[in-house]
């Protein structure tokens, strides 16, 4: 007699009531299905957040195999954002992530995190010098504790943050030029999409390093998100051109800005305060991008909306698409005499697309509506570097 037959006999011998017998019989059937029918198990596991899914995958071989198949299907982007003062000793983004990451339905492969520089320069790095607060983690430690081992985390701080509040549906994005704010965008492994982080300083940049990062000799390179720190030091301009000049010969779309600092990944070969560049190289047939520039001549909400509406010409799908806004610190509320103008204009044109970005000390990008081919704007290289401008970009990942 096999185990299922013994279970059924036990139920029949121990239960005199028909109702009790039916319950036992149903439980036995459920146990059999959950132990043997992969289609049912796999369907159930699609409703389980990833962290819990990884834990219960150790129950048996069937569940482990089903969990792996479910993880391969989870190719939607996810994000967590936060603003306002934190109730704990860590940045508000880290404390929010600690709760929200438990609810995420993907296995992060790459994370792009941005936070305001005021909280970093004041509350975090000075914290290490305080004996009374020696137990606090840095943002690097906090983020690495929250994500799987091997996940690439890029952490950037800047003078202002643009974010879409977390929620079940896209909420109106907000421009935070003051106060604590931050976001983390989580990218899973996606078919037809390759995301490679890079980090160069003056000692590590070379033609070989650029090639290994996928920035040169890569015909499938589509979008480069690039962020420069300590750019105004002597030699910083020449260093940046060593990155941008090869990219000008590619068919990639470039967007980014000059930021305050980078807290992940570290680059131990250069001393503190040295200039450098970090970014994400997005390659693959399913990657699409488009961008427009809001320059100094655009100074009212109507003109901002009209410029952003030109992105519609790229006909980029809404699914798995992100908006990025890289603005000069001289724009925003003081520039328009009104708060949240550019973020509101983007939301009006793309109500279902989340928007993220920063306010920095310079912008990188070009006015480029991508249709059938990726070709950088046919102008001088200096046109990629701007002041008092906003680079508004759409990035689609399949």
Tab-separated table of C-alpha atoms in Angstrom:
chain	number	residue	atom	x	y	z
A	1	UNK	CA	0.000	0.000	0.000
A	2	UNK	CA	1.446	3.396	-0.960
A	3	UNK	CA	1.446	6.465	1.299
A	4	UNK	CA	-1.656	8.020	-0.273
A	5	UNK	CA	-3.663	4.833	0.297
A	6	UNK	CA	-2.492	4.646	3.927
A	7	UNK	CA	-3.551	8.260	4.482
A	8	UNK	CA	-6.992	7.504	3.054
A	9	UNK	CA	-7.400	4.348	5.223
A	10	UNK	CA	-6.413	6.281	8.345
A	11	UNK	CA	-8.988	8.940	7.607
A	12	UNK	CA	-11.700	6.324	7.098
A	13	UNK	CA	-10.860	4.499	10.335
A	14	UNK	CA	-10.598	7.550	12.561
A	15	UNK	CA	-13.517	9.675	11.363
A	16	UNK	CA	-17.079	8.625	11.924
A	17	UNK	CA	-18.685	11.733	10.505
A	18	UNK	CA	-19.045	12.027	6.726
A	19	UNK	CA	-18.197	15.736	6.914
A	20	UNK	CA	-14.957	15.027	8.758
A	21	UNK	CA	-14.069	12.332	6.244
A	22	UNK	CA	-14.649	14.717	3.331
A	23	UNK	CA	-12.370	17.315	4.898
A	24	UNK	CA	-9.630	14.737	5.374
A	25	UNK	CA	-10.080	13.463	1.832
A	26	UNK	CA	-9.885	16.980	0.443
A	27	UNK	CA	-6.748	17.706	2.450
A	28	UNK	CA	-5.166	14.554	1.076
A	29	UNK	CA	-6.001	15.589	-2.472
A	30	UNK	CA	-4.566	19.054	-1.864
A	31	UNK	CA	-1.352	17.577	-0.481
A	32	UNK	CA	-1.042	15.362	-3.523
A	33	UNK	CA	-1.609	18.243	-5.943
A	34	UNK	CA	0.883	20.556	-4.197
A	35	UNK	CA	3.467	17.785	-4.146
A	36	UNK	CA	3.068	16.524	-7.706
A	37	UNK	CA	1.253	18.890	-10.080
A	38	UNK	CA	3.783	21.435	-11.293
A	39	UNK	CA	1.262	23.538	-13.224
A	40	UNK	CA	-0.788	24.216	-10.074
A	41	UNK	CA	2.251	24.896	-7.894
A	42	UNK	CA	3.733	27.244	-10.460
A	43	UNK	CA	0.476	29.175	-10.750
A	44	UNK	CA	0.279	29.605	-6.981
A	45	UNK	CA	3.893	30.755	-6.727
A	46	UNK	CA	3.248	33.625	-9.151
A	47	UNK	CA	1.338	35.304	-6.292
A	48	UNK	CA	4.255	35.030	-3.859
A	49	UNK	CA	6.750	37.950	-3.491
A	50	UNK	CA	10.276	37.075	-4.524
A	51	UNK	CA	11.910	37.037	-1.085
A	52	UNK	CA	9.286	34.609	0.209
A	53	UNK	CA	9.531	32.637	-3.030
A	54	UNK	CA	13.252	32.096	-2.519
A	55	UNK	CA	12.653	30.875	1.011
A	56	UNK	CA	9.920	28.377	0.180
A	57	UNK	CA	11.829	27.079	-2.855
A	58	UNK	CA	13.778	24.878	-0.433
A	59	UNK	CA	10.684	22.819	0.462
A	60	UNK	CA	11.205	20.226	-2.280
A	61	UNK	CA	12.638	19.742	-5.754
A	62	UNK	CA	9.287	20.389	-7.458
A	63	UNK	CA	8.830	23.718	-5.680
A	64	UNK	CA	12.434	24.696	-6.420
A	65	UNK	CA	12.001	24.037	-10.141
A	66	UNK	CA	8.674	25.858	-10.216
A	67	UNK	CA	10.189	28.818	-8.375
A	68	UNK	CA	12.992	29.045	-10.934
A	69	UNK	CA	10.510	29.125	-13.803
A	70	UNK	CA	8.458	31.813	-12.062
A	71	UNK	CA	11.561	33.950	-11.508
A	72	UNK	CA	12.417	33.743	-15.210
A	73	UNK	CA	9.006	35.192	-16.087
A	74	UNK	CA	9.336	38.162	-13.721
A	75	UNK	CA	10.771	40.706	-16.128
A	76	UNK	CA	8.888	43.813	-15.048
A	77	UNK	CA	10.774	46.749	-13.581
A	78	UNK	CA	10.089	47.741	-9.985
A	79	UNK	CA	10.948	50.734	-7.844
A	80	UNK	CA	10.752	52.021	-4.297
A	81	UNK	CA	10.871	55.727	-3.457
A	82	UNK	CA	10.654	57.756	-0.283
A	83	UNK	CA	10.838	61.341	0.934
A	84	UNK	CA	10.688	63.227	4.214
A	85	UNK	CA	12.505	62.764	7.493
A	86	UNK	CA	13.264	59.198	8.566
A	87	UNK	CA	12.067	57.799	11.887
A	88	UNK	CA	15.303	55.819	12.190
A	89	UNK	CA	19.045	56.493	12.000
A	90	UNK	CA	19.216	55.432	8.346
A	91	UNK	CA	18.187	57.398	5.277
A	92	UNK	CA	14.454	57.415	4.599
A	93	UNK	CA	15.006	55.417	1.390
A	94	UNK	CA	16.821	52.609	3.212
A	95	UNK	CA	14.221	52.364	5.961
A	96	UNK	CA	11.417	52.270	3.388
A	97	UNK	CA	13.241	49.725	1.244
A	98	UNK	CA	13.631	47.402	4.223
A	99	UNK	CA	9.843	47.052	4.278
A	100	UNK	CA	8.942	47.363	0.609
A	101	UNK	CA	11.556	44.992	-0.813
A	102	UNK	CA	9.670	42.144	0.878
A	103	UNK	CA	6.740	42.835	-1.468
A	104	UNK	CA	8.683	42.964	-4.740
A	105	UNK	CA	7.893	40.445	-7.491
A	106	UNK	CA	11.302	40.222	-9.148
A	107	UNK	CA	14.865	39.156	-8.444
A	108	UNK	CA	16.985	42.321	-8.752
A	109	UNK	CA	20.055	41.995	-10.938
A	110	UNK	CA	20.894	45.717	-11.094
A	111	UNK	CA	19.777	48.559	-8.818
A	112	UNK	CA	20.044	52.276	-9.570
A	113	UNK	CA	19.656	54.295	-6.363
A	114	UNK	CA	19.736	58.081	-5.962
A	115	UNK	CA	19.481	60.120	-2.756
A	116	UNK	CA	19.842	63.766	-1.791
A	117	UNK	CA	23.406	64.804	-1.011
A	118	UNK	CA	22.484	66.774	2.122
A	119	UNK	CA	21.577	63.657	4.054
A	120	UNK	CA	24.734	61.911	2.882
A	121	UNK	CA	27.186	64.686	3.644
A	122	UNK	CA	25.600	65.484	6.962
A	123	UNK	CA	23.823	62.551	8.503
A	124	UNK	CA	25.781	59.681	7.040
A	125	UNK	CA	29.449	60.318	6.471
A	126	UNK	CA	29.870	62.579	9.484
A	127	UNK	CA	28.201	59.839	11.443
A	128	UNK	CA	31.297	57.677	11.147
A	129	UNK	CA	33.214	60.249	13.140
A	130	UNK	CA	30.732	60.177	16.003
A	131	UNK	CA	31.513	57.777	18.835
A	132	UNK	CA	27.944	57.979	20.109
A	133	UNK	CA	26.553	56.811	16.747
A	134	UNK	CA	29.173	54.302	15.742
A	135	UNK	CA	26.659	51.517	15.085
A	136	UNK	CA	24.971	53.121	12.090
A	137	UNK	CA	25.495	51.656	8.605
A	138	UNK	CA	26.531	53.706	5.608
A	139	UNK	CA	24.102	53.734	2.644
A	140	UNK	CA	26.355	51.232	0.877
A	141	UNK	CA	26.041	48.756	3.712
A	142	UNK	CA	22.323	49.370	4.082
A	143	UNK	CA	21.603	48.757	0.395
A	144	UNK	CA	23.840	45.710	0.077
A	145	UNK	CA	22.108	44.132	3.061
A	146	UNK	CA	18.729	44.486	1.361
A	147	UNK	CA	19.525	42.986	-2.039
A	148	UNK	CA	20.768	39.549	-3.137
A	149	UNK	CA	24.446	38.751	-3.218
A	150	UNK	CA	25.838	39.530	-6.648
A	151	UNK	CA	23.323	42.294	-7.341
A	152	UNK	CA	25.016	45.324	-8.940
A	153	UNK	CA	24.133	48.456	-6.977
A	154	UNK	CA	24.842	51.944	-8.290
A	155	UNK	CA	24.383	54.631	-5.653
A	156	UNK	CA	24.420	58.338	-6.515
A	157	UNK	CA	23.830	61.499	-4.494
A	158	UNK	CA	22.897	64.879	-5.931
A	159	UNK	CA	21.531	68.246	-4.857
A	160	UNK	CA	17.937	67.389	-5.691
A	161	UNK	CA	15.902	64.292	-6.476
A	162	UNK	CA	13.016	63.681	-8.858
A	163	UNK	CA	10.879	60.667	-8.023
A	164	UNK	CA	7.533	59.012	-8.521
A	165	UNK	CA	5.986	58.027	-5.164
A	166	UNK	CA	5.671	54.292	-4.623
A	167	UNK	CA	2.226	52.835	-5.169
A	168	UNK	CA	0.163	50.309	-7.086
A	169	UNK	CA	-0.384	52.781	-9.946
A	170	UNK	CA	1.858	55.600	-11.209
A	171	UNK	CA	1.433	58.598	-8.939
A	172	UNK	CA	2.305	62.128	-10.071
A	173	UNK	CA	6.101	62.581	-9.889
A	174	UNK	CA	7.596	65.129	-7.515
A	175	UNK	CA	10.632	67.389	-7.705
A	176	UNK	CA	12.466	67.465	-4.356
A	177	UNK	CA	15.003	70.266	-4.449
A	178	UNK	CA	15.180	70.339	-0.657
A	179	UNK	CA	14.773	67.742	2.062
A	180	UNK	CA	15.463	64.023	2.258
A	181	UNK	CA	14.399	62.018	-0.774
A	182	UNK	CA	15.555	58.994	-2.713
A	183	UNK	CA	14.585	56.119	-4.949
A	184	UNK	CA	15.827	52.697	-6.007
A	185	UNK	CA	14.956	51.236	-9.407
A	186	UNK	CA	15.303	47.455	-9.566
A	187	UNK	CA	16.118	45.770	-12.868
A	188	UNK	CA	15.745	41.972	-13.181
A	189	UNK	CA	17.447	39.839	-15.792
A	190	UNK	CA	15.453	40.478	-18.969
A	191	UNK	CA	15.438	38.687	-22.282
A	192	UNK	CA	16.891	40.862	-25.022
A	193	UNK	CA	18.285	43.396	-22.524
A	194	UNK	CA	21.773	43.607	-21.075
A	195	UNK	CA	22.592	46.146	-18.358
A	196	UNK	CA	26.254	46.632	-17.485
A	197	UNK	CA	27.339	49.063	-14.756
A	198	UNK	CA	30.634	50.887	-15.187
A	199	UNK	CA	32.820	53.047	-12.953
A	200	UNK	CA	35.925	54.819	-14.201
A	201	UNK	CA	38.389	57.153	-12.543
A	202	UNK	CA	41.518	58.650	-14.022
A	203	UNK	CA	43.573	55.598	-13.068
A	204	UNK	CA	41.159	52.978	-14.389
A	205	UNK	CA	40.000	54.370	-17.720
A	206	UNK	CA	41.467	52.791	-20.852
A	207	UNK	CA	40.285	51.598	-24.282
A	208	UNK	CA	40.172	48.061	-22.907
A	209	UNK	CA	38.079	49.099	-19.924
A	210	UNK	CA	35.642	50.968	-22.172
A	211	UNK	CA	35.256	47.893	-24.346
A	212	UNK	CA	34.714	45.589	-21.366
A	213	UNK	CA	31.989	47.935	-20.130
A	214	UNK	CA	30.207	47.673	-23.486
A	215	UNK	CA	30.700	51.352	-24.348
A	216	UNK	CA	32.766	50.819	-27.512
A	217	UNK	CA	32.753	48.152	-30.239
A	218	UNK	CA	29.250	47.212	-29.144
A	219	UNK	CA	26.778	47.404	-32.051
A	220	UNK	CA	23.850	46.636	-29.739
A	221	UNK	CA	24.502	49.531	-27.362
A	222	UNK	CA	21.300	51.577	-27.219
A	223	UNK	CA	21.267	53.817	-24.134
A	224	UNK	CA	23.954	55.081	-21.750
A	225	UNK	CA	22.963	56.624	-18.419
A	226	UNK	CA	26.072	58.463	-17.255
A	227	UNK	CA	26.915	60.440	-14.110
A	228	UNK	CA	30.065	62.453	-13.448
A	229	UNK	CA	31.389	63.401	-10.005
A	230	UNK	CA	34.076	65.903	-8.985
A	231	UNK	CA	33.951	67.065	-12.615
A	232	UNK	CA	35.221	70.598	-12.008
A	233	UNK	CA	38.616	69.567	-10.729
A	234	UNK	CA	41.658	70.176	-12.876
A	235	UNK	CA	41.703	67.551	-15.614
A	236	UNK	CA	38.053	66.596	-15.125
A	237	UNK	CA	36.976	67.997	-18.487
A	238	UNK	CA	39.628	66.092	-20.420
A	239	UNK	CA	38.749	62.954	-18.512
A	240	UNK	CA	35.055	63.294	-19.404
A	241	UNK	CA	35.846	63.720	-23.082
A	242	UNK	CA	37.730	60.413	-23.002
A	243	UNK	CA	34.381	58.833	-22.138
A	244	UNK	CA	32.121	60.897	-24.387
A	245	UNK	CA	34.251	60.985	-27.543
A	246	UNK	CA	34.009	57.206	-28.190
A	247	UNK	CA	30.298	57.292	-27.390
A	248	UNK	CA	29.803	59.989	-30.028
A	249	UNK	CA	30.839	57.481	-32.654
A	250	UNK	CA	28.247	54.958	-31.501
A	251	UNK	CA	24.502	54.948	-32.153
A	252	UNK	CA	23.677	55.151	-28.465
A	253	UNK	CA	21.491	57.672	-26.717
A	254	UNK	CA	23.302	59.460	-23.876
A	255	UNK	CA	21.614	60.996	-20.837
A	256	UNK	CA	22.826	61.934	-17.377
A	257	UNK	CA	24.377	64.698	-15.375
A	258	UNK	CA	27.079	65.990	-13.055
A	259	UNK	CA	26.348	64.766	-9.536
A	260	UNK	CA	27.657	65.430	-6.068
A	261	UNK	CA	29.108	62.030	-5.249
A	262	UNK	CA	28.907	58.282	-5.794
A	263	UNK	CA	28.653	55.893	-2.859
A	264	UNK	CA	28.454	52.630	-4.806
A	265	UNK	CA	30.267	50.891	-6.370
A	266	UNK	CA	33.538	51.979	-4.744
A	267	UNK	CA	36.668	52.642	-6.796
A	268	UNK	CA	39.580	51.986	-4.414
A	269	UNK	CA	42.287	52.756	-6.967
A	270	UNK	CA	41.677	56.523	-6.701
A	271	UNK	CA	41.969	58.733	-3.649
A	272	UNK	CA	39.007	60.432	-2.002
A	273	UNK	CA	37.929	63.527	-3.904
A	274	UNK	CA	39.186	62.313	-7.284
A	275	UNK	CA	36.947	62.770	-10.314
A	276	UNK	CA	35.230	59.865	-12.022
A	277	UNK	CA	32.276	58.580	-14.008
A	278	UNK	CA	29.683	55.922	-13.266
A	279	UNK	CA	26.781	54.710	-15.353
A	280	UNK	CA	24.745	51.957	-16.922
A	281	UNK	CA	25.260	50.701	-20.466
A	282	UNK	CA	21.967	49.323	-21.819
A	283	UNK	CA	22.299	47.026	-24.807
A	284	UNK	CA	20.082	44.637	-26.715
A	285	UNK	CA	17.401	44.520	-29.392
A	286	UNK	CA	14.581	45.253	-26.939
A	287	UNK	CA	16.051	48.512	-25.631
A	288	UNK	CA	14.612	51.787	-26.957
A	289	UNK	CA	15.240	55.383	-26.006
A	290	UNK	CA	14.393	58.980	-26.833
A	291	UNK	CA	15.180	62.354	-25.295
A	292	UNK	CA	14.443	66.043	-25.621
A	293	UNK	CA	16.167	69.109	-24.190
A	294	UNK	CA	14.378	71.833	-22.269
A	295	UNK	CA	16.875	74.656	-22.670
A	296	UNK	CA	17.056	78.179	-21.271
A	297	UNK	CA	14.497	79.415	-23.784
A	298	UNK	CA	11.801	77.206	-22.266
A	299	UNK	CA	10.624	79.057	-19.168
A	300	UNK	CA	6.900	78.443	-18.767
A	301	UNK	CA	4.686	75.373	-18.222
A	302	UNK	CA	3.089	75.505	-21.673
A	303	UNK	CA	6.432	75.436	-23.493
A	304	UNK	CA	7.736	72.687	-21.203
A	305	UNK	CA	4.750	70.484	-21.984
A	306	UNK	CA	5.028	71.130	-25.715
A	307	UNK	CA	8.691	70.097	-25.716
A	308	UNK	CA	8.072	66.937	-23.692
A	309	UNK	CA	5.155	66.026	-25.967
A	310	UNK	CA	7.656	65.650	-28.814
A	311	UNK	CA	8.757	62.394	-27.153
A	312	UNK	CA	5.478	60.904	-28.362
A	313	UNK	CA	6.979	60.767	-31.858
A	314	UNK	CA	9.272	57.937	-30.741
A	315	UNK	CA	6.172	55.717	-30.196
A	316	UNK	CA	7.771	53.930	-27.271
A	317	UNK	CA	5.505	51.373	-25.525
A	318	UNK	CA	4.351	52.169	-21.983
A	319	UNK	CA	5.118	48.738	-20.552
A	320	UNK	CA	8.526	48.473	-18.852
A	321	UNK	CA	9.303	52.102	-19.694
A	322	UNK	CA	10.883	54.661	-17.386
A	323	UNK	CA	11.187	58.410	-17.646
A	324	UNK	CA	14.392	60.124	-16.551
A	325	UNK	CA	14.729	63.835	-15.799
A	326	UNK	CA	18.213	65.292	-15.402
A	327	UNK	CA	17.857	68.987	-14.595
A	328	UNK	CA	20.151	71.854	-13.682
A	329	UNK	CA	19.936	73.061	-10.075
A	330	UNK	CA	19.178	76.470	-11.564
A	331	UNK	CA	15.842	75.249	-12.909
A	332	UNK	CA	12.916	73.970	-10.917
A	333	UNK	CA	10.800	76.170	-8.673
A	334	UNK	CA	13.038	79.249	-8.746
A	335	UNK	CA	13.293	79.132	-12.522
A	336	UNK	CA	9.541	78.875	-13.183
A	337	UNK	CA	8.367	80.659	-10.022
A	338	UNK	CA	6.193	77.598	-9.626
A	339	UNK	CA	6.851	74.163	-8.130
A	340	UNK	CA	7.010	70.878	-10.035
A	341	UNK	CA	6.475	72.335	-13.511
A	342	UNK	CA	8.545	69.909	-15.591
A	343	UNK	CA	7.557	66.793	-13.633
A	344	UNK	CA	3.882	67.757	-13.920
A	345	UNK	CA	4.272	68.328	-17.658
A	346	UNK	CA	5.829	64.883	-18.076
A	347	UNK	CA	3.010	63.250	-16.083
A	348	UNK	CA	0.414	65.018	-18.195
A	349	UNK	CA	1.939	63.651	-21.399
A	350	UNK	CA	2.880	60.203	-19.990
A	351	UNK	CA	0.444	59.542	-17.102
A	352	UNK	CA	1.354	55.846	-16.819
A	353	UNK	CA	5.147	56.189	-16.920
A	354	UNK	CA	7.087	56.707	-13.671
A	355	UNK	CA	9.661	59.523	-13.687
A	356	UNK	CA	12.984	59.610	-11.835
A	357	UNK	CA	16.066	61.765	-11.877
A	358	UNK	CA	18.056	64.503	-10.224
A	359	UNK	CA	19.041	68.148	-10.075
A	360	UNK	CA	22.759	68.504	-10.730
A	361	UNK	CA	25.525	70.903	-11.695
A	362	UNK	CA	25.408	70.138	-15.398
A	363	UNK	CA	23.492	67.942	-17.819
A	364	UNK	CA	24.566	65.383	-20.400
A	365	UNK	CA	22.417	64.454	-23.372
A	366	UNK	CA	21.042	65.490	-26.713
A	367	UNK	CA	17.726	66.281	-28.314
A	368	UNK	CA	17.051	63.006	-30.072
A	369	UNK	CA	13.776	61.412	-31.107
A	370	UNK	CA	14.561	57.822	-32.004
A	371	UNK	CA	12.468	56.216	-34.715
A	372	UNK	CA	14.064	53.597	-36.956
A	373	UNK	CA	17.725	53.802	-35.977
A	374	UNK	CA	19.926	55.026	-33.171
A	375	UNK	CA	22.133	57.878	-34.355
A	376	UNK	CA	23.560	60.470	-32.026
A	377	UNK	CA	22.670	64.053	-32.876
A	378	UNK	CA	24.789	65.312	-35.756
A	379	UNK	CA	26.370	68.234	-33.924
A	380	UNK	CA	29.585	69.037	-32.150
A	381	UNK	CA	30.519	67.040	-29.076
A	382	UNK	CA	30.065	70.057	-26.822
A	383	UNK	CA	26.325	69.881	-27.482
A	384	UNK	CA	26.159	66.869	-25.185
A	385	UNK	CA	27.120	69.054	-22.228
A	386	UNK	CA	24.668	71.689	-21.034
A	387	UNK	CA	23.889	74.232	-18.348
A	388	UNK	CA	20.502	75.530	-17.184
A	389	UNK	CA	18.918	72.713	-19.179
A	390	UNK	CA	16.767	69.673	-18.479
A	391	UNK	CA	17.327	66.396	-20.339
A	392	UNK	CA	14.026	64.498	-20.427
A	393	UNK	CA	14.442	60.883	-21.499
A	394	UNK	CA	12.351	57.774	-22.100
A	395	UNK	CA	13.952	54.335	-21.757
A	396	UNK	CA	12.077	51.170	-22.734
A	397	UNK	CA	13.391	47.723	-21.772
A	398	UNK	CA	11.332	45.226	-23.745
